[in-house]
mmCIF file of C-alpha atoms in Angstrom:
data_model
loop_
_atom_site.group_PDB
_atom_site.id
_atom_site.type_symbol
_atom_site.label_atom_id
_atom_site.label_comp_id
_atom_site.label_asym_id
_atom_site.label_seq_id
_atom_site.Cartn_x
_atom_site.Cartn_y
_atom_site.Cartn_z
ATOM 1 C CA MET E 22 -21.491 -26.275 -27.522
ATOM 2 C CA PRO E 23 -18.610 -25.407 -25.191
ATOM 3 C CA PRO E 24 -16.872 -22.109 -25.898
ATOM 4 C CA ARG E 25 -13.677 -22.287 -27.903
ATOM 5 C CA PRO E 26 -10.463 -20.863 -26.438
ATOM 6 C CA ASP E 27 -9.232 -17.479 -27.534
ATOM 7 C CA HIS E 28 -6.710 -17.423 -30.350
ATOM 8 C CA PRO E 29 -3.574 -15.232 -30.164
ATOM 9 C CA VAL E 30 -4.090 -11.729 -31.329
ATOM 10 C CA PRO E 31 -2.392 -11.229 -34.699
ATOM 11 C CA PRO E 32 -0.270 -8.149 -35.407
ATOM 12 C CA THR E 33 -2.127 -4.989 -36.207
ATOM 13 C CA SER E 34 -0.513 -4.637 -39.595
ATOM 14 C CA GLY E 35 -1.597 -8.096 -40.698
ATOM 15 C CA ILE E 36 1.783 -8.888 -42.313
ATOM 16 C CA PRO E 37 4.490 -11.164 -40.918
ATOM 17 C CA GLN E 38 7.393 -9.489 -39.144
ATOM 18 C CA PRO E 39 10.554 -9.495 -41.286
ATOM 19 C CA GLY E 40 13.797 -11.084 -40.151
ATOM 20 C CA LEU E 41 16.314 -9.213 -38.054
ATOM 21 C CA VAL E 42 18.820 -8.850 -40.884
ATOM 22 C CA ALA E 43 16.135 -7.839 -43.360
ATOM 23 C CA GLU E 44 14.705 -5.235 -41.011
ATOM 24 C CA THR E 45 18.182 -3.865 -40.258
ATOM 25 C CA PHE E 46 18.988 -3.347 -43.924
ATOM 26 C CA THR E 47 15.504 -1.953 -44.505
ATOM 27 C CA VAL E 48 16.194 0.751 -41.934
ATOM 28 C CA LEU E 49 19.634 1.383 -43.428
ATOM 29 C CA ARG E 50 18.151 1.693 -46.911
ATOM 30 C CA ARG E 51 15.173 3.887 -46.071
ATOM 31 C CA ARG E 52 17.122 6.165 -43.747
ATOM 32 C CA ARG E 53 20.352 6.122 -45.709
ATOM 33 C CA SER E 54 20.511 9.890 -46.136
ATOM 34 C CA ALA E 55 20.205 10.656 -42.433
ATOM 35 C CA LEU E 56 22.486 7.797 -41.378
ATOM 36 C CA ALA E 57 25.123 8.578 -44.008
ATOM 37 C CA GLY E 58 25.149 12.250 -43.088
ATOM 38 C CA ALA E 59 25.431 11.487 -39.386
ATOM 39 C CA THR E 60 28.207 8.948 -40.027
ATOM 40 C CA VAL E 61 30.229 11.392 -42.098
ATOM 41 C CA ARG E 62 29.853 14.128 -39.476
ATOM 42 C CA VAL E 63 30.649 11.889 -36.505
ATOM 43 C CA VAL E 64 33.608 10.113 -38.127
ATOM 44 C CA GLY E 65 34.954 13.339 -39.575
ATOM 45 C CA LEU E 66 34.779 15.241 -36.302
ATOM 46 C CA SER E 67 36.160 12.254 -34.390
ATOM 47 C CA GLY E 68 39.047 11.971 -36.831
ATOM 48 C CA LEU E 69 39.834 15.659 -36.502
ATOM 49 C CA ALA E 70 39.673 15.500 -32.715
ATOM 50 C CA GLY E 71 41.783 12.327 -32.722
ATOM 51 C CA LEU E 72 44.404 14.051 -34.861
ATOM 52 C CA LEU E 73 44.552 16.956 -32.412
ATOM 53 C CA VAL E 74 44.842 14.600 -29.430
ATOM 54 C CA THR E 75 47.580 12.604 -31.184
ATOM 55 C CA THR E 76 49.474 15.808 -31.910
ATOM 56 C CA ALA E 77 49.172 16.776 -28.250
ATOM 57 C CA VAL E 78 50.463 13.335 -27.209
ATOM 58 C CA PHE E 79 53.486 13.722 -29.486
ATOM 59 C CA ALA E 80 54.093 17.175 -28.016
ATOM 60 C CA LEU E 81 54.021 15.728 -24.481
ATOM 61 C CA ALA E 82 56.344 12.921 -25.512
ATOM 62 C CA TRP E 83 58.765 15.171 -27.378
ATOM 63 C CA PRO E 84 61.382 15.166 -24.572
ATOM 64 C CA VAL E 85 61.371 11.367 -24.803
ATOM 65 C CA PHE E 86 61.901 11.519 -28.562
ATOM 66 C CA THR E 87 64.709 14.050 -28.065
ATOM 67 C CA ARG E 88 66.448 11.830 -25.513
ATOM 68 C CA MET E 89 66.187 8.863 -27.882
ATOM 69 C CA ARG E 90 67.737 10.892 -30.680
ATOM 70 C CA ASN E 91 70.613 12.086 -28.497
ATOM 71 C CA GLN E 92 71.316 8.573 -27.236
ATOM 72 C CA ARG E 93 71.314 7.253 -30.776
ATOM 73 C CA ILE E 94 73.835 9.893 -31.820
ATOM 74 C CA TRP E 95 76.063 9.094 -28.834
ATOM 75 C CA TYR E 96 75.934 5.334 -29.462
ATOM 76 C CA HIS E 97 76.727 5.935 -33.112
ATOM 77 C CA GLN E 98 79.780 7.969 -32.161
ATOM 78 C CA VAL E 99 81.114 5.219 -29.901
ATOM 79 C CA GLU E 100 80.224 2.672 -32.618
ATOM 80 C CA ASP E 101 77.856 0.641 -30.424
ATOM 81 C CA PRO E 102 74.404 -0.577 -31.441
ATOM 82 C CA TYR E 103 71.521 1.318 -29.910
ATOM 83 C CA LEU E 104 68.202 -0.298 -28.925
ATOM 84 C CA HIS E 105 65.792 2.309 -27.621
ATOM 85 C CA ASP E 106 63.525 1.594 -24.653
ATOM 86 C CA PRO E 107 59.860 2.474 -25.384
ATOM 87 C CA THR E 108 58.796 2.294 -21.711
ATOM 88 C CA ASP E 109 58.423 6.071 -21.324
ATOM 89 C CA LEU E 110 56.351 6.258 -24.513
ATOM 90 C CA VAL E 111 54.085 3.497 -23.222
ATOM 91 C CA LEU E 112 53.541 5.432 -19.994
ATOM 92 C CA VAL E 113 52.628 8.573 -21.944
ATOM 93 C CA ALA E 114 50.256 6.564 -24.139
ATOM 94 C CA LEU E 115 48.571 4.981 -21.108
ATOM 95 C CA GLY E 116 48.175 8.389 -19.505
ATOM 96 C CA THR E 117 46.398 9.767 -22.566
ATOM 97 C CA LEU E 118 44.390 6.591 -23.274
ATOM 98 C CA PRO E 119 41.267 7.901 -21.433
ATOM 99 C CA LEU E 120 41.095 10.789 -23.913
ATOM 100 C CA PHE E 121 40.971 8.399 -26.868
ATOM 101 C CA LEU E 122 38.428 6.186 -25.098
ATOM 102 C CA LEU E 123 36.260 9.231 -24.404
ATOM 103 C CA LEU E 124 36.537 10.237 -28.052
ATOM 104 C CA LEU E 125 35.603 6.763 -29.313
ATOM 105 C CA GLY E 126 32.775 6.474 -26.812
ATOM 106 C CA THR E 127 31.320 9.838 -27.783
ATOM 107 C CA GLY E 128 31.374 8.950 -31.480
ATOM 108 C CA GLY E 129 29.822 5.539 -30.869
ATOM 109 C CA ALA E 130 27.145 7.024 -28.607
ATOM 110 C CA ALA E 131 26.254 9.649 -31.206
ATOM 111 C CA LEU E 132 25.841 7.043 -33.937
ATOM 112 C CA GLN E 133 23.882 4.761 -31.612
ATOM 113 C CA ALA E 134 21.482 7.601 -30.848
ATOM 114 C CA VAL E 135 20.968 8.358 -34.538
ATOM 115 C CA CYS E 136 20.490 4.691 -35.476
ATOM 116 C CA SER E 137 18.059 4.076 -32.602
ATOM 117 C CA ARG E 138 16.066 7.117 -33.651
ATOM 118 C CA ALA E 139 15.907 5.752 -37.208
ATOM 119 C CA VAL E 140 14.690 2.372 -35.933
ATOM 120 C CA ALA E 141 12.045 4.079 -33.787
ATOM 121 C CA GLU E 142 10.815 6.039 -36.785
ATOM 122 C CA GLU E 143 10.530 2.846 -38.810
ATOM 123 C CA SER E 144 8.779 0.947 -36.047
ATOM 124 C CA ALA E 145 5.091 0.136 -36.245
ATOM 125 C CA GLU E 146 4.660 1.965 -32.921
ATOM 126 C CA ALA E 147 5.834 5.309 -34.288
ATOM 127 C CA ALA E 148 2.482 6.946 -33.597
ATOM 128 C CA THR E 149 2.475 5.709 -29.994
ATOM 129 C CA THR E 150 6.058 6.872 -29.536
ATOM 130 C CA ALA E 151 5.179 10.289 -30.880
ATOM 131 C CA ARG E 152 2.253 10.582 -28.441
ATOM 132 C CA LYS E 153 4.538 9.604 -25.545
ATOM 133 C CA ASN E 154 7.093 12.195 -26.602
ATOM 134 C CA ARG E 155 4.426 14.902 -26.740
ATOM 135 C CA SER E 156 3.250 13.929 -23.270
ATOM 136 C CA GLY E 157 6.672 14.610 -21.772
ATOM 137 C CA ASP E 158 8.216 11.107 -21.730
ATOM 138 C CA PRO E 159 11.910 10.576 -22.536
ATOM 139 C CA VAL E 160 12.745 11.289 -26.149
ATOM 140 C CA PRO E 161 14.455 8.408 -28.007
ATOM 141 C CA GLY E 162 17.901 9.114 -29.389
ATOM 142 C CA ARG E 163 19.379 11.311 -26.653
ATOM 143 C CA LEU E 164 23.164 11.389 -26.542
ATOM 144 C CA ARG E 165 23.842 11.912 -22.832
ATOM 145 C CA PRO E 166 22.247 8.673 -21.512
ATOM 146 C CA VAL E 167 23.962 6.618 -24.209
ATOM 147 C CA LEU E 168 27.345 8.108 -23.362
ATOM 148 C CA ALA E 169 26.687 7.462 -19.665
ATOM 149 C CA VAL E 170 25.868 3.839 -20.482
ATOM 150 C CA TYR E 171 29.178 3.457 -22.320
ATOM 151 C CA ALA E 172 31.019 4.724 -19.244
ATOM 152 C CA LEU E 173 28.991 2.580 -16.839
ATOM 153 C CA ARG E 174 29.452 -0.525 -18.980
ATOM 154 C CA GLY E 175 33.193 0.058 -19.103
ATOM 155 C CA LEU E 176 33.324 0.344 -15.316
ATOM 156 C CA ILE E 177 31.446 -2.950 -15.002
ATOM 157 C CA VAL E 178 33.368 -4.958 -17.607
ATOM 158 C CA TRP E 179 37.029 -3.924 -17.549
ATOM 159 C CA PRO E 180 38.167 -3.531 -13.892
ATOM 160 C CA LEU E 181 38.093 -7.285 -13.234
ATOM 161 C CA PRO E 182 40.466 -8.407 -16.051
ATOM 162 C CA LEU E 183 42.797 -5.456 -15.453
ATOM 163 C CA LEU E 184 43.015 -6.131 -11.727
ATOM 164 C CA VAL E 185 43.513 -9.881 -12.201
ATOM 165 C CA ALA E 186 46.197 -9.317 -14.852
ATOM 166 C CA PHE E 187 48.045 -6.888 -12.571
ATOM 167 C CA VAL E 188 47.943 -9.256 -9.589
ATOM 168 C CA ALA E 189 48.996 -12.233 -11.724
ATOM 169 C CA ASP E 190 51.907 -10.264 -13.155
ATOM 170 C CA ARG E 191 53.069 -9.254 -9.681
ATOM 171 C CA LEU E 192 52.946 -12.849 -8.478
ATOM 172 C CA THR E 193 54.312 -14.694 -11.507
ATOM 173 C CA GLY E 194 56.162 -12.079 -13.586
ATOM 174 C CA TYR E 195 59.829 -12.396 -14.521
ATOM 175 C CA HIS E 196 60.686 -9.082 -12.872
ATOM 176 C CA LEU E 197 60.419 -10.543 -9.370
ATOM 177 C CA ASP E 198 63.472 -11.326 -7.291
ATOM 178 C CA THR E 199 64.023 -14.706 -5.685
ATOM 179 C CA PRO E 200 62.473 -16.217 -3.652
ATOM 180 C CA GLU E 201 59.271 -15.801 -5.665
ATOM 181 C CA PRO E 202 55.896 -15.416 -3.930
ATOM 182 C CA VAL E 203 54.524 -18.373 -5.930
ATOM 183 C CA GLN E 204 56.919 -21.176 -6.827
ATOM 184 C CA ARG E 205 57.138 -21.935 -10.517
ATOM 185 C CA GLY E 206 55.767 -25.289 -11.574
ATOM 186 C CA SER E 207 53.382 -25.590 -8.619
ATOM 187 C CA TRP E 208 49.605 -25.698 -9.035
ATOM 188 C CA PRO E 209 49.081 -22.290 -7.332
ATOM 189 C CA HIS E 210 51.467 -20.802 -9.901
ATOM 190 C CA THR E 211 49.487 -22.426 -12.719
ATOM 191 C CA LEU E 212 46.191 -21.144 -11.330
ATOM 192 C CA VAL E 213 47.491 -17.607 -10.927
ATOM 193 C CA GLU E 214 49.091 -17.674 -14.377
ATOM 194 C CA THR E 215 45.832 -18.749 -16.065
ATOM 195 C CA SER E 216 43.582 -16.461 -14.026
ATOM 196 C CA PRO E 217 43.796 -13.539 -16.543
ATOM 197 C CA ALA E 218 42.312 -15.768 -19.259
ATOM 198 C CA VAL E 219 39.418 -16.687 -16.971
ATOM 199 C CA ALA E 220 38.895 -13.008 -16.091
ATOM 200 C CA VAL E 221 38.841 -12.072 -19.780
ATOM 201 C CA PHE E 222 36.247 -14.795 -20.411
ATOM 202 C CA VAL E 223 34.059 -13.409 -17.608
ATOM 203 C CA ALA E 224 34.501 -9.894 -19.009
ATOM 204 C CA VAL E 225 33.405 -11.080 -22.455
ATOM 205 C CA LEU E 226 30.257 -12.627 -20.944
ATOM 206 C CA LEU E 227 29.509 -9.378 -19.108
ATOM 207 C CA ARG E 228 30.102 -7.409 -22.290
ATOM 208 C CA LEU E 229 27.673 -9.627 -24.212
ATOM 209 C CA ALA E 230 25.072 -9.312 -21.446
ATOM 210 C CA LEU E 231 25.305 -5.506 -21.624
ATOM 211 C CA THR E 232 25.413 -5.254 -25.416
ATOM 212 C CA LEU E 233 21.861 -3.913 -25.667
ATOM 213 C CA ALA E 234 22.369 -1.233 -22.990
ATOM 214 C CA PRO E 235 23.233 1.621 -25.418
ATOM 215 C CA ALA E 236 20.167 0.838 -27.540
ATOM 216 C CA ALA E 237 18.011 0.770 -24.398
ATOM 217 C CA ALA E 238 19.431 4.137 -23.308
ATOM 218 C CA ALA E 239 18.820 5.578 -26.771
ATOM 219 C CA ALA E 240 15.212 4.369 -26.482
ATOM 220 C CA GLY E 241 14.699 6.688 -23.503
ATOM 221 C CA LEU E 242 15.886 4.814 -20.408
ATOM 222 C CA GLY E 243 18.353 6.074 -17.845
ATOM 223 C CA PRO E 244 21.851 4.538 -17.644
ATOM 224 C CA ARG E 245 21.166 2.114 -14.777
ATOM 225 C CA ALA E 246 17.741 1.172 -16.113
ATOM 226 C CA ALA E 247 19.281 0.539 -19.547
ATOM 227 C CA VAL E 248 21.925 -1.732 -18.042
ATOM 228 C CA ARG E 249 19.261 -3.667 -16.117
ATOM 229 C CA ARG E 250 17.087 -4.019 -19.210
ATOM 230 C CA SER E 251 19.994 -5.300 -21.297
ATOM 231 C CA TRP E 252 20.829 -7.830 -18.593
ATOM 232 C CA SER E 253 17.226 -9.025 -18.306
ATOM 233 C CA LEU E 254 16.698 -9.236 -22.067
ATOM 234 C CA THR E 255 19.972 -11.034 -22.770
ATOM 235 C CA TRP E 256 19.757 -13.748 -20.104
ATOM 236 C CA THR E 257 16.623 -15.295 -21.535
ATOM 237 C CA ARG E 258 16.023 -18.296 -23.738
ATOM 238 C CA ALA E 259 15.252 -16.067 -26.703
ATOM 239 C CA GLY E 260 17.699 -13.238 -25.972
ATOM 240 C CA ALA E 261 21.022 -15.003 -25.386
ATOM 241 C CA PRO E 262 21.145 -16.908 -28.726
ATOM 242 C CA ARG E 263 20.100 -13.828 -30.683
ATOM 243 C CA VAL E 264 22.637 -11.550 -29.028
ATOM 244 C CA LEU E 265 25.389 -14.121 -29.558
ATOM 245 C CA ALA E 266 24.349 -14.827 -33.153
ATOM 246 C CA LEU E 267 24.418 -11.099 -33.901
ATOM 247 C CA ALA E 268 27.510 -10.114 -31.927
ATOM 248 C CA LEU E 269 29.880 -12.757 -33.324
ATOM 249 C CA PRO E 270 29.402 -11.965 -37.057
ATOM 250 C CA LEU E 271 29.553 -8.229 -36.387
ATOM 251 C CA ALA E 272 32.766 -8.643 -34.375
ATOM 252 C CA ALA E 273 34.258 -10.739 -37.182
ATOM 253 C CA LEU E 274 33.159 -8.137 -39.735
ATOM 254 C CA THR E 275 34.739 -5.329 -37.721
ATOM 255 C CA ALA E 276 38.025 -7.202 -37.272
ATOM 256 C CA GLY E 277 38.124 -8.180 -40.945
ATOM 257 C CA VAL E 278 37.448 -4.660 -42.219
ATOM 258 C CA PHE E 279 40.049 -3.193 -39.857
ATOM 259 C CA ARG E 280 42.680 -5.723 -40.928
ATOM 260 C CA LEU E 281 41.970 -5.173 -44.609
ATOM 261 C CA VAL E 282 42.036 -1.375 -44.390
ATOM 262 C CA VAL E 283 45.280 -1.365 -42.383
ATOM 263 C CA GLN E 284 46.924 -3.585 -44.987
ATOM 264 C CA PHE E 285 45.834 -1.263 -47.788
ATOM 265 C CA ALA E 286 47.044 1.775 -45.795
ATOM 266 C CA LEU E 287 50.540 0.391 -45.136
ATOM 267 C CA PRO E 288 52.074 2.517 -47.968
ATOM 268 C CA LEU E 289 51.311 5.539 -45.774
ATOM 269 C CA ARG E 290 54.064 4.511 -43.352
ATOM 270 C CA PRO E 291 57.117 5.581 -45.395
ATOM 271 C CA LEU E 292 55.263 8.640 -46.678
ATOM 272 C CA VAL E 293 54.310 9.915 -43.206
ATOM 273 C CA ARG E 294 57.695 8.932 -41.769
ATOM 274 C CA GLY E 295 59.527 10.877 -44.443
ATOM 275 C CA LEU E 296 57.352 13.976 -44.049
ATOM 276 C CA VAL E 297 57.610 14.059 -40.241
ATOM 277 C CA GLU E 298 61.365 13.411 -40.235
ATOM 278 C CA GLN E 299 61.904 16.129 -42.797
ATOM 279 C CA ALA E 300 59.795 18.576 -40.760
ATOM 280 C CA THR E 301 61.179 17.754 -37.304
ATOM 281 C CA GLY E 302 64.553 16.105 -37.857
ATOM 282 C CA ASN E 303 63.676 13.427 -35.291
ATOM 283 C CA PHE E 304 63.769 9.867 -36.601
ATOM 284 C CA PHE E 305 61.926 8.318 -33.640
ATOM 285 C CA ALA E 306 58.983 10.735 -33.789
ATOM 286 C CA ALA E 307 58.745 10.101 -37.516
ATOM 287 C CA TYR E 308 58.961 6.335 -36.985
ATOM 288 C CA TYR E 309 56.067 6.199 -34.498
ATOM 289 C CA ALA E 310 53.988 8.608 -36.598
ATOM 290 C CA GLY E 311 54.457 6.260 -39.545
ATOM 291 C CA VAL E 312 53.411 3.282 -37.417
ATOM 292 C CA LEU E 313 50.243 5.028 -36.228
ATOM 293 C CA ALA E 314 49.129 6.378 -39.631
ATOM 294 C CA PRO E 315 47.663 3.112 -41.060
ATOM 295 C CA VAL E 316 46.097 2.288 -37.704
ATOM 296 C CA ILE E 317 44.300 5.642 -37.538
ATOM 297 C CA VAL E 318 43.040 5.250 -41.094
ATOM 298 C CA GLY E 319 41.897 1.716 -40.281
ATOM 299 C CA VAL E 320 39.974 2.845 -37.201
ATOM 300 C CA LEU E 321 38.196 5.672 -39.040
ATOM 301 C CA VAL E 322 37.253 3.614 -42.099
ATOM 302 C CA THR E 323 36.144 0.666 -39.980
ATOM 303 C CA ALA E 324 33.988 2.940 -37.843
ATOM 304 C CA ALA E 325 32.381 4.497 -40.916
ATOM 305 C CA VAL E 326 31.607 1.095 -42.457
ATOM 306 C CA THR E 327 30.606 -1.053 -39.481
ATOM 307 C CA LEU E 328 29.238 1.255 -36.775
ATOM 308 C CA PRO E 329 25.995 2.192 -38.592
ATOM 309 C CA VAL E 330 25.264 -1.477 -39.289
ATOM 310 C CA THR E 331 26.151 -2.550 -35.745
ATOM 311 C CA CYS E 332 24.187 0.174 -33.966
ATOM 312 C CA THR E 333 21.136 -0.303 -36.190
ATOM 313 C CA ALA E 334 21.193 -4.088 -35.774
ATOM 314 C CA PHE E 335 21.342 -3.906 -31.974
ATOM 315 C CA ALA E 336 18.641 -1.229 -31.901
ATOM 316 C CA VAL E 337 16.379 -3.497 -33.972
ATOM 317 C CA LEU E 338 17.193 -6.475 -31.724
ATOM 318 C CA HIS E 339 16.424 -4.477 -28.593
ATOM 319 C CA ASP E 340 13.151 -3.302 -30.092
ATOM 320 C CA ARG E 341 12.188 -6.897 -30.903
ATOM 321 C CA LEU E 342 13.151 -8.407 -27.561
ATOM 322 C CA ARG E 343 11.258 -5.856 -25.520
ATOM 323 C CA VAL E 344 8.003 -6.115 -27.546
ATOM 324 C CA PRO E 345 6.973 -9.560 -26.174
ATOM 325 C CA ARG E 346 7.200 -8.115 -22.647
ATOM 326 C CA THR E 347 3.895 -6.310 -23.197
ATOM 327 C CA THR E 348 0.910 -7.871 -21.527
ATOM 328 C CA PRO E 349 -1.784 -9.734 -23.498
ATOM 329 C CA ARG E 350 -4.314 -7.090 -22.497
ATOM 330 C CA SER E 351 -2.224 -4.294 -23.972
ATOM 331 C CA ALA E 352 -1.688 -6.352 -27.111
ATOM 332 C CA GLY E 353 -5.427 -6.863 -27.401
ATOM 333 C CA ASP E 354 -6.027 -3.161 -26.923
ATOM 334 C CA ALA E 355 -3.566 -2.422 -29.715
ATOM 335 C CA ALA E 356 -5.525 -4.573 -32.171
ATOM 336 C CA ASP E 357 -8.384 -3.102 -34.192
ATOM 337 C CA PRO E 358 -12.030 -3.811 -33.223
ATOM 338 C CA THR E 359 -12.533 -6.144 -36.203
ATOM 339 C CA THR E 360 -9.625 -8.341 -35.133
ATOM 340 C CA ARG E 361 -10.890 -8.530 -31.534
ATOM 341 C CA HIS E 362 -14.342 -9.451 -32.792
ATOM 342 C CA VAL E 363 -12.979 -12.248 -34.999
ATOM 343 C CA CYS E 364 -10.810 -13.683 -32.233
ATOM 344 C CA SER E 365 -13.497 -13.511 -29.552
ATOM 345 C CA PRO E 366 -15.388 -16.723 -28.682
ATOM 346 C CA PRO E 367 -18.919 -17.125 -30.003
ATOM 347 C CA GLY E 368 -21.730 -16.429 -27.630
ATOM 348 C CA PRO E 369 -24.630 -14.125 -26.953
ATOM 349 C CA ARG E 370 -23.714 -10.494 -27.139
ATOM 350 C CA PRO E 371 -25.409 -7.805 -25.072
ATOM 351 C CA GLU E 372 -27.985 -5.712 -26.850
#
């Protein structure tokens, strides 16, 4: 009788692997104490730091607020309407934007590290991971590589759309004097005018391809190795649909929660505006503080609700996509002797 072909080696546990959503919520449920505590600490500290940075931004912009107030008083005396120009405030905000991005990135990296550590603890390879950690290999859940991945991913994704938008604005913007570099109505003008949308589309594709990089860095890889792994795992027949199917609902959930929380926090606007105007006597500072108050509350609440789910889901997805990359020999070695004996072809065995 000819020998029968080998059958695939079944999982060591002998039970089917749960779905991605089920496994994500299993991790969230079993590790809820650690994840909830880490979320409260990270969001609380980030909110406190964000409040300090916002106060510093208002202090830097105070001469602008003072000039606005004086111009309003002068226009009121001459009985002319006054429309303030927020250009100087926009410049101050852009100058301090890297501080807020660093703050958001640090908070997201910290939660990603905690969630990836929780997924690693729940994984069936926890014993192997523990042996690797004792032998001196990278420890899962480190903060520094994850934060470096956030910075590296931002440098890869965002320069292209920003540069294209700047060039398109210089060539087709309304601030240009005549004759214009690109004539309006011509096909070069149309191409240049639509180029920012194309650049944003390319940036979104790059962002999706690098979505798993923080989870890979939290699993113990370096920043560049994590970016390469995310790229290789995403651009596969199994990876691309899963990343897209996970990223779109989570993005919709984040946008929906943020919109809902901001709407509920809108009553804070007159309250904060009245308190700041009473304390400082500057209407414009109070006005912008009132505008920012619901947005800050929305960002903090949205981060507390969605970031643990998002980071855990992508950590689980990364763990699943990288498992099939193991060789059949290593998978056979991971199985128990009884399973290897059952799956082996019949034949004479050595004495």
